[in-house]
PDB file of C-alpha atoms in Angstrom:
ATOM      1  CA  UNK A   1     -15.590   4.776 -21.686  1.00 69.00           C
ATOM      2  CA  UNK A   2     -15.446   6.997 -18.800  1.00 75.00           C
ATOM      3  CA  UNK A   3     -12.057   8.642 -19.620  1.00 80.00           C
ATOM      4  CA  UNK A   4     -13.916   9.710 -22.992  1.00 86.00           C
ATOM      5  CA  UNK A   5     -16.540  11.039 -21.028  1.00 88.00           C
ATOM      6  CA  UNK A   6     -14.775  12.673 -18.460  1.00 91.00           C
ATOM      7  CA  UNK A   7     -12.612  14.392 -22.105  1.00 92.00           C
ATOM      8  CA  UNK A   8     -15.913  15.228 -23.042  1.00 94.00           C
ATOM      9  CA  UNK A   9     -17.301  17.029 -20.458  1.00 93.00           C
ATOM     10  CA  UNK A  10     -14.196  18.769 -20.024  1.00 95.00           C
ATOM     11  CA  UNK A  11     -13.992  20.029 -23.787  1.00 94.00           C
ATOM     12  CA  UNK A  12     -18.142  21.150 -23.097  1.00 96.00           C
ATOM     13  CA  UNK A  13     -16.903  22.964 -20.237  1.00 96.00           C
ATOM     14  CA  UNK A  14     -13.768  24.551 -21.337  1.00 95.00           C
ATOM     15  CA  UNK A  15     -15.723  25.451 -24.995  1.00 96.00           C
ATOM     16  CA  UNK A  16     -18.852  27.382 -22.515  1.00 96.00           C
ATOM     17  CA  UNK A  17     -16.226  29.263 -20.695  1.00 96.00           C
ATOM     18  CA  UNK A  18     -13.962  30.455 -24.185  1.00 96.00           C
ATOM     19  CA  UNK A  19     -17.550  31.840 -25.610  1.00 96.00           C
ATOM     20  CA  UNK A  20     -18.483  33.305 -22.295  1.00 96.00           C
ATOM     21  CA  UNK A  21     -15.785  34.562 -21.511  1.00 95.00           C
ATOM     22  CA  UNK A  22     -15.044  36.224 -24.975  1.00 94.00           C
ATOM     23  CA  UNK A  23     -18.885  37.538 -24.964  1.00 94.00           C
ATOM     24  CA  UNK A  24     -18.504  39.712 -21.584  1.00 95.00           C
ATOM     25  CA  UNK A  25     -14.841  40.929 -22.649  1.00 93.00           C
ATOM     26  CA  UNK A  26     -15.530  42.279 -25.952  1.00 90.00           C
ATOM     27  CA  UNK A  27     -19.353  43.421 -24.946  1.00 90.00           C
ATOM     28  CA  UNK A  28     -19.713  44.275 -21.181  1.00 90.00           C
ATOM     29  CA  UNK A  29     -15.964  45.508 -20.928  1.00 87.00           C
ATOM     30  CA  UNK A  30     -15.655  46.828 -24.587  1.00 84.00           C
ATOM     31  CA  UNK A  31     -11.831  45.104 -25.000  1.00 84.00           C
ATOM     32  CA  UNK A  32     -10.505  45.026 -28.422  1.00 90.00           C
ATOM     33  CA  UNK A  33     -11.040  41.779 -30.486  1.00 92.00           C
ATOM     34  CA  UNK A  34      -7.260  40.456 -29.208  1.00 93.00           C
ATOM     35  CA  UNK A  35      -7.348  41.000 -26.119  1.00 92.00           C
ATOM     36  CA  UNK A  36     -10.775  39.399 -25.903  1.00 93.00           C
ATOM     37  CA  UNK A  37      -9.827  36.404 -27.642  1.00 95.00           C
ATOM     38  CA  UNK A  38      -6.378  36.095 -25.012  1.00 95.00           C
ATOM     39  CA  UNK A  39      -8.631  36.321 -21.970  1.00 93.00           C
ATOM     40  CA  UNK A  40     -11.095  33.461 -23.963  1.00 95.00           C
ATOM     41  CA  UNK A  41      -8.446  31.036 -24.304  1.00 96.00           C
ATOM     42  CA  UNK A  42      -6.670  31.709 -20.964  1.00 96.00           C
ATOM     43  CA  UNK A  43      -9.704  31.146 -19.367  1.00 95.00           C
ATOM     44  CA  UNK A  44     -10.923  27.797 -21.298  1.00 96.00           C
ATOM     45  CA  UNK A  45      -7.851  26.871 -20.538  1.00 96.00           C
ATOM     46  CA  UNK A  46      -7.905  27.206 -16.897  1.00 96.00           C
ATOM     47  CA  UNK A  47     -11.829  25.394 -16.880  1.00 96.00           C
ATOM     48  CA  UNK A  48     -10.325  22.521 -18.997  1.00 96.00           C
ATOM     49  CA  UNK A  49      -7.446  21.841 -16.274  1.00 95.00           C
ATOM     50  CA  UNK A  50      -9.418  22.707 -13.429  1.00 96.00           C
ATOM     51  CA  UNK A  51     -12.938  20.296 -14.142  1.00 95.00           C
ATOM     52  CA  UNK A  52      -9.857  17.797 -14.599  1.00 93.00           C
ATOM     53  CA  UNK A  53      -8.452  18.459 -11.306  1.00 93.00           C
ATOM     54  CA  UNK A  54     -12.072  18.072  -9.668  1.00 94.00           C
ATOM     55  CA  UNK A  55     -13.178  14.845 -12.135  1.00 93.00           C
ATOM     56  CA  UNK A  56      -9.619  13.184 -10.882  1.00 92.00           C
ATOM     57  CA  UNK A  57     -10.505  14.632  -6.990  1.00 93.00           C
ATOM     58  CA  UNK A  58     -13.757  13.064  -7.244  1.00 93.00           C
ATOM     59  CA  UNK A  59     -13.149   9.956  -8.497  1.00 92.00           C
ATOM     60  CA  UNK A  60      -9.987   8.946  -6.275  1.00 94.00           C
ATOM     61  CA  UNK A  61     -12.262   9.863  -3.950  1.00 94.00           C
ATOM     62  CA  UNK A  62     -15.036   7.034  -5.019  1.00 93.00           C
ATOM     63  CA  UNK A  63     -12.028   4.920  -4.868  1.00 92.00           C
ATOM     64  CA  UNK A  64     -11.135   5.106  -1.311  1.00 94.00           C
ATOM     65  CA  UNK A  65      -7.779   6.949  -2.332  1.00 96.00           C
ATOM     66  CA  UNK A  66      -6.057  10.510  -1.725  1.00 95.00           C
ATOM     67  CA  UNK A  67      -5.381  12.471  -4.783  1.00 93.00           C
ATOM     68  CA  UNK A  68      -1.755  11.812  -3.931  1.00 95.00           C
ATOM     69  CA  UNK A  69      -2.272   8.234  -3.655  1.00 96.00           C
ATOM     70  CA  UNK A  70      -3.941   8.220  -7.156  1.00 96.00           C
ATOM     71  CA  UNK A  71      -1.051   9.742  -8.959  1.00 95.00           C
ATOM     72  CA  UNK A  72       0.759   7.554  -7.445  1.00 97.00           C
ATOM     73  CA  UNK A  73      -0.642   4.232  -8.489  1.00 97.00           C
ATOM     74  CA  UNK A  74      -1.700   6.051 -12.727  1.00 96.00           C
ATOM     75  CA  UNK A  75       2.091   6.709 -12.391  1.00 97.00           C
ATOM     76  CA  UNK A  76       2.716   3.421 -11.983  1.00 97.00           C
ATOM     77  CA  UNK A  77       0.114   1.765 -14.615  1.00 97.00           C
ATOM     78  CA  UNK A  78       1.389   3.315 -17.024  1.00 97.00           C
ATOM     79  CA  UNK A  79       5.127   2.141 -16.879  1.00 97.00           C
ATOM     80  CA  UNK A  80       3.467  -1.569 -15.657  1.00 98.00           C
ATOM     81  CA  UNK A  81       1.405  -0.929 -19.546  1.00 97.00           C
ATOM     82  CA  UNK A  82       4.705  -0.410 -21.708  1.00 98.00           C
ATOM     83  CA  UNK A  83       5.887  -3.339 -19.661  1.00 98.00           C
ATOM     84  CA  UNK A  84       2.973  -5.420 -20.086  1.00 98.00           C
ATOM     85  CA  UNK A  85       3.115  -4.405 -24.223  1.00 97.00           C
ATOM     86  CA  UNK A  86       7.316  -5.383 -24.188  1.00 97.00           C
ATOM     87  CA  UNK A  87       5.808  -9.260 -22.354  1.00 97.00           C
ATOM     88  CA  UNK A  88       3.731  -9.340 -25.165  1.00 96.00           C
ATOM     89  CA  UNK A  89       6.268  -8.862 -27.689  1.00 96.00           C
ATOM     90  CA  UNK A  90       8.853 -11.192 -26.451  1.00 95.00           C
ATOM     91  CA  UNK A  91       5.734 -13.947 -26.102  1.00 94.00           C
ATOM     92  CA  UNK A  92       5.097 -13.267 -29.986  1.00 92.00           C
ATOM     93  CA  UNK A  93       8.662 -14.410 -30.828  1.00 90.00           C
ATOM     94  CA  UNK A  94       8.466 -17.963 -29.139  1.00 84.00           C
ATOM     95  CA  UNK A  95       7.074 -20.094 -32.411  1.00 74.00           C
ATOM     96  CA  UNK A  96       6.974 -23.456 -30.322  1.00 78.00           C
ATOM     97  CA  UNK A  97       2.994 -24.353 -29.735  1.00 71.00           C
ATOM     98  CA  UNK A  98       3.679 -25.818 -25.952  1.00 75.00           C
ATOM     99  CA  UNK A  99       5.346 -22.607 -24.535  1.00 87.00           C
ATOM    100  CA  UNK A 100       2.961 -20.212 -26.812  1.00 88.00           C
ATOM    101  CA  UNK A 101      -0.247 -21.873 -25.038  1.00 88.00           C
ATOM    102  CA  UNK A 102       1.167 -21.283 -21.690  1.00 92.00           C
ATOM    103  CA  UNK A 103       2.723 -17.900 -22.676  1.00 94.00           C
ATOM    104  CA  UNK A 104      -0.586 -16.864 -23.681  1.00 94.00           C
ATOM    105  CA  UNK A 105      -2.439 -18.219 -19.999  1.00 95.00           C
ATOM    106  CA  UNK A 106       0.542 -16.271 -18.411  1.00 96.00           C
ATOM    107  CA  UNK A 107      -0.320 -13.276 -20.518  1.00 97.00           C
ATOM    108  CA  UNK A 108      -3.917 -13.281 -19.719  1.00 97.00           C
ATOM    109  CA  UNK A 109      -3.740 -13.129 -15.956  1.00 96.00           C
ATOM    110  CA  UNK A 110      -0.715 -10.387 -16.471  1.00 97.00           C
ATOM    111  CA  UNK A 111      -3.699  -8.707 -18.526  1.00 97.00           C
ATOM    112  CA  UNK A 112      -6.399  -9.215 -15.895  1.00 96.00           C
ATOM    113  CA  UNK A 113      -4.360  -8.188 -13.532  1.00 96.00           C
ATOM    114  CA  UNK A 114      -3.564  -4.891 -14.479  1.00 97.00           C
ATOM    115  CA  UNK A 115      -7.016  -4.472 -16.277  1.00 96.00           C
ATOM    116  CA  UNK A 116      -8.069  -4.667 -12.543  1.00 95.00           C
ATOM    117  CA  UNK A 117      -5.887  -2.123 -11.262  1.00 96.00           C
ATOM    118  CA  UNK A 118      -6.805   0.073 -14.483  1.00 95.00           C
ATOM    119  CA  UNK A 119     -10.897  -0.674 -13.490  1.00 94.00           C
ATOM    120  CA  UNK A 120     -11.146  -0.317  -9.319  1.00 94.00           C
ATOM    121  CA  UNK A 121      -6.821   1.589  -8.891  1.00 96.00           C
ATOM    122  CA  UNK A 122      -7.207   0.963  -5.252  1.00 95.00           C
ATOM    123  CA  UNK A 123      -6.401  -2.567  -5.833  1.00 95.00           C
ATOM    124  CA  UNK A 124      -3.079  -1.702  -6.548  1.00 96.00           C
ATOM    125  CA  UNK A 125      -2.308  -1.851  -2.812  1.00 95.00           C
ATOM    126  CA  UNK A 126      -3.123  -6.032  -3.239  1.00 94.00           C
ATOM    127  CA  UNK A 127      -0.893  -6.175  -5.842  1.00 95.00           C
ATOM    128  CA  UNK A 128       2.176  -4.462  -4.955  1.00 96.00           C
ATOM    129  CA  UNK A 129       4.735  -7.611  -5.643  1.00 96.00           C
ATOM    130  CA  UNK A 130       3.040  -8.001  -9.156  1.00 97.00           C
ATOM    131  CA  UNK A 131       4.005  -4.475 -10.127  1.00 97.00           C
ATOM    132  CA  UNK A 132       7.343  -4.099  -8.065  1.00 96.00           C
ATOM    133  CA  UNK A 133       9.042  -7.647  -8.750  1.00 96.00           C
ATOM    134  CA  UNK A 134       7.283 -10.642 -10.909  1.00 97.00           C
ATOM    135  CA  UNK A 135       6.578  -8.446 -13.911  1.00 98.00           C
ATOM    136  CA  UNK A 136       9.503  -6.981 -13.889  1.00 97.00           C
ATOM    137  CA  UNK A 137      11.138 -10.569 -13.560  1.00 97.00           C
ATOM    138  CA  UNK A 138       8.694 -12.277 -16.261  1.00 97.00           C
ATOM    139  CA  UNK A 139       9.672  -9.396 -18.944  1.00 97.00           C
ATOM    140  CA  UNK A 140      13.361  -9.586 -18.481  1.00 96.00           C
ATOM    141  CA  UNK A 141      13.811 -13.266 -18.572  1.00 96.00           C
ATOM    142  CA  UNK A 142      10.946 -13.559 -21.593  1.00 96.00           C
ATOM    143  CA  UNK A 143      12.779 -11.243 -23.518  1.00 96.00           C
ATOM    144  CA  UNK A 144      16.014 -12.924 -23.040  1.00 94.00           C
ATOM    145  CA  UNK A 145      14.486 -16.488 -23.778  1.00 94.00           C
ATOM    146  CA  UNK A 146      12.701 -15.116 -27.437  1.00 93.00           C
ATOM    147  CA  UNK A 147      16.354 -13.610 -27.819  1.00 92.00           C
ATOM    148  CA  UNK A 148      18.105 -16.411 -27.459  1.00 91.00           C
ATOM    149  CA  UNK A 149      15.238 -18.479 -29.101  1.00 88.00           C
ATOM    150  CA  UNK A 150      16.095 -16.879 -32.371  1.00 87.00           C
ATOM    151  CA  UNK A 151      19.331 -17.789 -32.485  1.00 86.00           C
ATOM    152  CA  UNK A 152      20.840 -20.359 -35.491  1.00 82.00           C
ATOM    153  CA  UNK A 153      23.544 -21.808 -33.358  1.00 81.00           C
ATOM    154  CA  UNK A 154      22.808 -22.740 -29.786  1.00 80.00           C
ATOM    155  CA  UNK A 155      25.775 -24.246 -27.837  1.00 89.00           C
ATOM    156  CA  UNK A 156      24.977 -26.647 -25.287  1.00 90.00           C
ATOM    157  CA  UNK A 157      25.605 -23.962 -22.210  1.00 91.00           C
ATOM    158  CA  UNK A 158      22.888 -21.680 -23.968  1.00 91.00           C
ATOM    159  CA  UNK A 159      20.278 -24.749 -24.435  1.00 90.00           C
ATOM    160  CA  UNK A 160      20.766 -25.120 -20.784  1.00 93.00           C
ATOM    161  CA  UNK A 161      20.233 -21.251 -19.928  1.00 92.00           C
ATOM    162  CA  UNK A 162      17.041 -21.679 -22.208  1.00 93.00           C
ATOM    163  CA  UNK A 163      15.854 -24.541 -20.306  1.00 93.00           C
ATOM    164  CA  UNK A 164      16.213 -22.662 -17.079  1.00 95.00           C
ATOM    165  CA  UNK A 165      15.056 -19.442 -18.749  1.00 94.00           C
ATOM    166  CA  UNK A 166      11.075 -21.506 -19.437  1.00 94.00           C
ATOM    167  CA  UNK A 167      11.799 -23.358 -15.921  1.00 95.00           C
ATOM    168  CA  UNK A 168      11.615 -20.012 -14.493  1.00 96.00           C
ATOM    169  CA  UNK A 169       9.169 -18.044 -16.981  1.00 96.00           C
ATOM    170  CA  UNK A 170       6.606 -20.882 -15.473  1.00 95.00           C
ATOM    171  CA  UNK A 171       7.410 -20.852 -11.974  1.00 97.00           C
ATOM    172  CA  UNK A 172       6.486 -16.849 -12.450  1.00 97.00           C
ATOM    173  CA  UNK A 173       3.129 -17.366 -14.453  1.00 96.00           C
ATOM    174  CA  UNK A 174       2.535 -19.546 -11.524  1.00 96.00           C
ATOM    175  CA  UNK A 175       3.519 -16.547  -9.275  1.00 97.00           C
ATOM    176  CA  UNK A 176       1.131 -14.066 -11.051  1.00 97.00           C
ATOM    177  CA  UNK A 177      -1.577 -16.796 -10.643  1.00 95.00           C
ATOM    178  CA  UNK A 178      -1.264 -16.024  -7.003  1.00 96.00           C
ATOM    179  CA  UNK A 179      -0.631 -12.307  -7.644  1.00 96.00           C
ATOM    180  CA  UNK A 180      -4.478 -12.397  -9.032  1.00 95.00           C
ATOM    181  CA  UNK A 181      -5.642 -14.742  -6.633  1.00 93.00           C
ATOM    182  CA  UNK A 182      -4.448 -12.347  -3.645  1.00 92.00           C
ATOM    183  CA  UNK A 183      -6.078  -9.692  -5.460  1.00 92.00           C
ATOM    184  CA  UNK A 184      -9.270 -10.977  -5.844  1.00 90.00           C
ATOM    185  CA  UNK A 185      -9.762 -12.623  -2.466  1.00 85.00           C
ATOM    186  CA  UNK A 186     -11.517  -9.865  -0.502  1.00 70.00           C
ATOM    187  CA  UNK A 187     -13.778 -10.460  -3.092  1.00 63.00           C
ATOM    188  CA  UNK A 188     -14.292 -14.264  -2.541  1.00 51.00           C
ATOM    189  CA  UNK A 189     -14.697 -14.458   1.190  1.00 46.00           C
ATOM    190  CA  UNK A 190     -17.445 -11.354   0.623  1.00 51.00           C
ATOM    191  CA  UNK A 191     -19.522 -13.446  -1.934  1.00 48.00           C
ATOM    192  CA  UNK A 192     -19.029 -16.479   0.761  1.00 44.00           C
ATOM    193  CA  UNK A 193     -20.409 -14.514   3.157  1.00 41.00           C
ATOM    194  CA  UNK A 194     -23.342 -13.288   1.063  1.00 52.00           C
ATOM    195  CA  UNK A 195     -23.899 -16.929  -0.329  1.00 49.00           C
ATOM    196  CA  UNK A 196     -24.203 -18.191   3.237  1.00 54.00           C
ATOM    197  CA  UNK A 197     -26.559 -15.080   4.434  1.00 54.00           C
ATOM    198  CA  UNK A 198     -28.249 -16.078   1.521  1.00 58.00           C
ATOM    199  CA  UNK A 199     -28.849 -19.814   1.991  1.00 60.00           C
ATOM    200  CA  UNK A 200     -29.937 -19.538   5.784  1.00 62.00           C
ATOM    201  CA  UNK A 201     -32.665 -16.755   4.349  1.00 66.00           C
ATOM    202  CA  UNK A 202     -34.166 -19.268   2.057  1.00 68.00           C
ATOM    203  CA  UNK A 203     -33.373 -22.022   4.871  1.00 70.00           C
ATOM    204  CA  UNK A 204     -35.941 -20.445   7.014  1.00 61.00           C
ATOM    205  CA  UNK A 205     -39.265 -21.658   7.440  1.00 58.00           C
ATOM    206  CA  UNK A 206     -42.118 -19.153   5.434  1.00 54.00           C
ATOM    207  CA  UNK A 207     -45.445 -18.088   7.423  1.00 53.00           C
ATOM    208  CA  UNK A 208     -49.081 -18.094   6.325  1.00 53.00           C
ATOM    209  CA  UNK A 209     -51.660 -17.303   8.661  1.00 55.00           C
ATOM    210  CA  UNK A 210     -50.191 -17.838  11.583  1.00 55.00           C
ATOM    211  CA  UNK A 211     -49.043 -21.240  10.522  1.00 54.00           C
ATOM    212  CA  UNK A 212     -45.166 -22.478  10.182  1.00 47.00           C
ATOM    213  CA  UNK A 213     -44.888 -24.149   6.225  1.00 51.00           C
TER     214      UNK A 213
END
């Protein structure tokens, strides 16, 4: 929702500066309808790009991050997306009920945690394994278990691949568990803390006139 916004704004802006910009060329500096209408876009174009450079600016900012830092970690979303999309896929292919409900709880914290990442990007930082090995792991060996999965003939070496293939597929979604786990933490020792400020508030004893109740 605020991505549309933020398009939004930007499209107000860069509209506002076209007209402006088109009204002062062809009126206050009497410039023939062309050139008028070059300088328009030019300049709309350099107000969209450059209330995008501030939006981004501002809200790395909000985020505790550097604009650098932010690049970084949208660069790095979006290749963790297409790789989160190919998991997906390769999930879709398995037909066997046991492995699709635990494919689906492994896809579901994969989700979460880049949905995370996507919502606050400075948790990126307590998820670097998740987005530099297991994902990378869990998409290569799903995709070669629904490959193999699909196959008529199965010799007995490749039921034994396939075996180790789900062996390992759970010891990941295991893996990721922790991945969101780590992620989340700061989070649960700051709402143990508040819990436990909050308790010994309503722990102590009220006054009323002077009197302890």
């Amino acid at each position: 929702m605020k991505a549309f916004f933020d398009f939004v704004l930007r499209q107000a802006a860069a509209f506002t500066a076209t007209g402006v910009i088109w009204l002062i060329s062809f009126f206050a500096f009497t410039q023939v309808i062309l050139l008028s209408t070059t300088y328009a876009i030019v300049g709309g174009v350099v107000t969209y790009y450059s209330v995008k450079h501030i939006q981004i600016s501002r809200y790395a900012k909000r985020q505790g991050l550097t604009r650098k830092e932010y690049k970084f970690i949208s660069e790095n979303l979006k290749e963790a997306k297409a790789k989160v999309i190919r998991l997906q896929r390769a999930f879709l292919q398995v037909r066997h009920f046991g492995n699709a409900k635990e494919n689906f709880e492994i896809l579901r914290t994969v989700k979460r945690i880049y949905a995370n990442t996507q919502r606050e990007p400075w948790r990126f930082f307590k998820a670097e394994a998740f987005y530099y090995k297991h994902l990378d792991s869990l998409v290569e060996i799903a995709e070669k278990y629904a490959y193999l999965s699909k196959q008529q003939v199965k010799s007995r070496e490749m039921s034994e691949t396939m075996r180790d293939s789900r062996h390992t597929i759970i010891v990941l979604g295991q893996t990721v568990n922790k991945d969101l786990r780590e992620m989340l933490n700061d989070d649960v020792d700051t709402l143990h803390f508040e819990l436990d400020v909050a308790k010994k508030t309503l722990q102590k004893p009220k006054k009323t006139n002077g009197r302890v109740i």
